Amino acid sequence: MGDRLSVRAVLSRARTFAAARPAKQKAGAAAAGVLLASAPFGGLAAAPEPPPQQLLLGQPMTVGPFEVAIDKVVELPDLSPAITPEPTQRVVVVDAVVTLTGDRPEYAVTLTNNLRVTGGGVKTTERPSLYVVDDATRMSVFNPGVSYRLAIAFVTDGPWQGETATVSANQVVFREEDRGTLNPNAWVGLDEIQWQGSLPLERRS
């Protein structure tokens, strides 16, 4: 009963307001009245966020200025000589080809800040590190137009449980100007997952 009275009152005020306005504004005022009247029933509810795009093995995904194509996900006891974790820990490696598609060098942190591996009943203990597969060199800066075969390495607090791992990537946008910081013209990660997929996990000893 209370909702009906509220809706009736809103519509009455909208009609009164519209009648007093110029003809060009009447249609807008009426539409606003309908929107307000529908508010108790969800008329003003925010649009739902679109679901993440599905991530598949071998399918390139865009993470800001990077194109990333994942070949496989592997659990290892270590990644020597690059990483030697504690005996109870494991290393989960996302084996991928990463290409910087922009026209200027980019720091690796732009990528590592926005990639996650979850599931398996474990926690990742730190942000991933990047290593060149051929020689285990740690990757810190990407050159434009160059493709790198990389081990994107996550250290976990224990053995992975299950046969799949969920890999996700946040949306990364280019900020041309930002008066509030000293870092304009930069790629910035948003707290929104753009890509996500449940990928098979290989195990090696």
Short mmCIF file of C-alpha atoms in Angstrom, two decimals:
data_model
loop_
_atom_site.label_atom_id
_atom_site.label_comp_id
_atom_site.label_asym_id
_atom_site.label_seq_id
_atom_site.Cartn_x
_atom_site.Cartn_y
_atom_site.Cartn_z
CA MET A 1 0.00 0.00 0.00
CA GLY A 2 2.84 2.39 0.91
CA ASP A 3 4.54 1.76 -2.45
CA ARG A 4 1.33 2.53 -4.36
CA LEU A 5 0.89 5.86 -2.55
CA SER A 6 4.50 6.80 -3.21
CA VAL A 7 4.25 5.99 -6.92
CA ARG A 8 0.96 7.94 -7.21
CA ALA A 9 2.54 10.94 -5.53
CA VAL A 10 5.60 10.86 -7.79
CA LEU A 11 3.48 10.65 -10.94
CA SER A 12 1.26 13.51 -9.74
CA ARG A 13 4.25 15.76 -9.09
CA ALA A 14 5.75 14.84 -12.47
CA ARG A 15 2.51 15.77 -14.29
CA THR A 16 2.31 19.10 -12.45
CA PHE A 17 5.94 19.88 -13.24
CA ALA A 18 5.58 18.92 -16.90
CA ALA A 19 2.47 21.01 -17.38
CA ALA A 20 4.35 24.14 -16.27
CA ARG A 21 7.33 23.59 -18.59
CA PRO A 22 7.82 24.61 -22.25
CA ALA A 23 6.69 22.04 -24.79
CA LYS A 24 10.24 20.86 -25.54
CA GLN A 25 10.80 19.99 -21.90
CA LYS A 26 7.48 18.26 -21.25
CA ALA A 27 8.53 14.96 -22.84
CA GLY A 28 11.72 14.87 -20.77
CA ALA A 29 9.89 15.67 -17.57
CA ALA A 30 7.36 12.93 -18.20
CA ALA A 31 10.12 10.41 -18.89
CA ALA A 32 11.86 11.41 -15.66
CA GLY A 33 8.60 10.88 -13.79
CA VAL A 34 8.25 7.37 -15.19
CA LEU A 35 11.85 6.55 -14.25
CA LEU A 36 11.37 7.85 -10.69
CA ALA A 37 8.10 6.00 -10.36
CA SER A 38 9.79 2.76 -11.37
CA ALA A 39 12.59 3.21 -8.82
CA PRO A 40 10.94 1.00 -6.15
CA PHE A 41 10.81 -1.78 -8.74
CA GLY A 42 14.43 -1.46 -9.89
CA GLY A 43 14.08 1.32 -12.48
CA LEU A 44 17.18 3.06 -11.19
CA ALA A 45 19.23 -0.10 -10.69
CA ALA A 46 22.71 -0.03 -12.20
CA ALA A 47 23.29 -2.08 -15.34
CA PRO A 48 24.96 -5.42 -14.56
CA GLU A 49 28.68 -5.70 -15.29
CA PRO A 50 29.42 -7.73 -18.44
CA PRO A 51 30.94 -11.15 -17.72
CA PRO A 52 34.67 -11.66 -18.39
CA GLN A 53 35.69 -12.88 -21.82
CA GLN A 54 36.48 -16.59 -21.86
CA LEU A 55 40.18 -17.42 -21.77
CA LEU A 56 41.34 -20.53 -23.65
CA LEU A 57 44.70 -22.14 -24.26
CA GLY A 58 46.37 -20.73 -27.35
CA GLN A 59 43.90 -17.87 -27.62
CA PRO A 60 45.52 -14.42 -27.55
CA MET A 61 44.16 -12.05 -24.93
CA THR A 62 44.88 -8.35 -24.63
CA VAL A 63 46.17 -7.01 -21.31
CA GLY A 64 46.77 -3.31 -21.89
CA PRO A 65 49.65 -3.03 -24.38
CA PHE A 66 50.40 -6.77 -24.20
CA GLU A 67 49.10 -9.69 -26.22
CA VAL A 68 49.31 -12.90 -24.19
CA ALA A 69 48.77 -16.41 -25.59
CA ILE A 70 48.94 -19.17 -22.96
CA ASP A 71 50.36 -22.52 -24.05
CA LYS A 72 49.97 -24.43 -20.76
CA VAL A 73 49.82 -24.18 -16.96
CA VAL A 74 52.28 -26.36 -15.02
CA GLU A 75 52.89 -27.08 -11.33
CA LEU A 76 56.55 -27.66 -10.37
CA PRO A 77 58.40 -28.27 -7.10
CA ASP A 78 60.81 -25.49 -8.15
CA LEU A 79 61.92 -23.41 -11.10
CA SER A 80 65.66 -23.69 -10.54
CA PRO A 81 67.79 -21.67 -10.91
CA ALA A 82 65.20 -18.88 -11.07
CA ILE A 83 63.03 -19.90 -8.09
CA THR A 84 63.75 -22.31 -5.26
CA PRO A 85 60.77 -22.22 -2.89
CA GLU A 86 60.38 -23.77 0.56
CA PRO A 87 59.83 -27.57 0.61
CA THR A 88 56.13 -27.14 1.37
CA GLN A 89 55.63 -24.64 -1.45
CA ARG A 90 55.12 -25.14 -5.16
CA VAL A 91 55.58 -23.05 -8.31
CA VAL A 92 52.70 -22.71 -10.76
CA VAL A 93 53.95 -21.56 -14.15
CA VAL A 94 51.80 -20.03 -16.86
CA ASP A 95 53.82 -20.79 -20.02
CA ALA A 96 52.93 -18.08 -22.53
CA VAL A 97 54.09 -16.05 -25.51
CA VAL A 98 53.86 -12.35 -24.68
CA THR A 99 54.12 -9.59 -27.28
CA LEU A 100 54.30 -5.88 -26.58
CA THR A 101 52.07 -4.36 -29.23
CA GLY A 102 52.67 -0.71 -28.31
CA ASP A 103 55.31 1.62 -29.72
CA ARG A 104 57.37 2.20 -26.58
CA PRO A 105 59.04 0.00 -23.95
CA GLU A 106 56.91 -1.09 -20.98
CA TYR A 107 57.78 -2.35 -17.53
CA ALA A 108 56.82 -5.93 -16.73
CA VAL A 109 54.89 -4.75 -13.68
CA THR A 110 52.15 -3.50 -16.01
CA LEU A 111 51.51 -7.15 -16.83
CA THR A 112 52.28 -8.86 -13.52
CA ASN A 113 50.06 -6.48 -11.52
CA ASN A 114 47.08 -7.62 -13.55
CA LEU A 115 47.44 -11.40 -13.85
CA ARG A 116 46.16 -13.88 -11.26
CA VAL A 117 46.02 -17.65 -10.80
CA THR A 118 43.45 -18.92 -8.30
CA GLY A 119 41.93 -22.20 -7.13
CA GLY A 120 43.58 -25.41 -6.03
CA GLY A 121 42.85 -24.80 -2.35
CA VAL A 122 46.06 -22.75 -2.00
CA LYS A 123 47.15 -19.13 -1.90
CA THR A 124 49.73 -17.47 -4.10
CA THR A 125 52.33 -15.93 -1.82
CA GLU A 126 53.41 -13.11 -4.12
CA ARG A 127 52.86 -11.35 -7.44
CA PRO A 128 54.14 -13.45 -10.34
CA SER A 129 57.67 -13.16 -11.65
CA LEU A 130 58.54 -13.34 -15.34
CA TYR A 131 61.41 -15.42 -16.73
CA VAL A 132 62.53 -16.02 -20.30
CA VAL A 133 62.05 -19.75 -20.93
CA ASP A 134 65.26 -20.21 -22.94
CA ASP A 135 67.75 -18.94 -20.35
CA ALA A 136 65.79 -18.20 -17.12
CA THR A 137 66.60 -14.49 -17.39
CA ARG A 138 64.27 -12.38 -15.28
CA MET A 139 62.08 -10.13 -17.41
CA SER A 140 61.65 -6.55 -16.24
CA VAL A 141 61.22 -4.47 -19.41
CA PHE A 142 59.53 -5.32 -22.72
CA ASN A 143 60.60 -3.91 -26.06
CA PRO A 144 57.91 -2.93 -28.57
CA GLY A 145 57.08 -5.37 -31.33
CA VAL A 146 59.02 -8.26 -29.77
CA SER A 147 57.49 -11.61 -28.74
CA TYR A 148 58.88 -13.40 -25.69
CA ARG A 149 58.34 -17.00 -24.55
CA LEU A 150 57.92 -16.52 -20.81
CA ALA A 151 57.36 -18.48 -17.63
CA ILE A 152 54.89 -16.44 -15.60
CA ALA A 153 55.67 -17.93 -12.19
CA PHE A 154 53.44 -17.90 -9.10
CA VAL A 155 54.69 -19.34 -5.80
CA THR A 156 51.95 -21.11 -3.82
CA ASP A 157 51.81 -22.02 -0.13
CA GLY A 158 51.28 -25.74 -0.83
CA PRO A 159 50.52 -28.42 -3.42
CA TRP A 160 47.73 -27.61 -5.85
CA GLN A 161 44.51 -29.55 -5.38
CA GLY A 162 42.51 -30.46 -8.47
CA GLU A 163 43.17 -30.66 -12.18
CA THR A 164 42.47 -27.09 -13.29
CA ALA A 165 43.63 -23.57 -12.47
CA THR A 166 41.67 -20.37 -12.99
CA VAL A 167 43.70 -17.73 -14.81
CA SER A 168 42.34 -14.20 -14.94
CA ALA A 169 43.47 -10.81 -16.21
CA ASN A 170 42.23 -7.39 -15.19
CA GLN A 171 41.20 -4.73 -17.65
CA VAL A 172 44.09 -2.33 -18.32
CA VAL A 173 43.43 1.11 -19.85
CA PHE A 174 45.66 3.91 -21.09
CA ARG A 175 45.57 7.13 -19.07
CA GLU A 176 46.63 10.03 -21.28
CA GLU A 177 46.41 12.70 -18.61
CA ASP A 178 46.11 12.70 -14.83
CA ARG A 179 46.52 15.99 -13.00
CA GLY A 180 46.43 14.22 -9.64
CA THR A 181 49.63 12.22 -10.15
CA LEU A 182 53.08 12.61 -11.66
CA ASN A 183 52.58 9.62 -13.94
CA PRO A 184 50.46 10.58 -16.97
CA ASN A 185 50.49 8.66 -20.25
CA ALA A 186 50.51 5.33 -18.45
CA TRP A 187 48.71 2.01 -18.55
CA VAL A 188 46.50 1.58 -15.48
CA GLY A 189 44.88 -1.63 -14.25
CA LEU A 190 41.25 -1.52 -13.17
CA ASP A 191 39.65 -3.68 -10.52
CA GLU A 192 37.61 -5.45 -13.21
CA ILE A 193 38.32 -8.90 -14.62
CA GLN A 194 38.39 -8.76 -18.42
CA TRP A 195 39.57 -12.32 -19.16
CA GLN A 196 39.06 -15.50 -17.19
CA GLY A 197 39.27 -19.21 -17.86
CA SER A 198 39.61 -22.56 -16.12
CA LEU A 199 42.66 -24.19 -17.71
CA PRO A 200 44.05 -27.73 -17.35
CA LEU A 201 46.95 -28.07 -14.93
CA GLU A 202 49.95 -30.25 -15.73
CA ARG A 203 52.19 -31.61 -12.95
CA ARG A 204 55.90 -32.25 -13.18
CA SER A 205 58.31 -33.49 -10.53
#
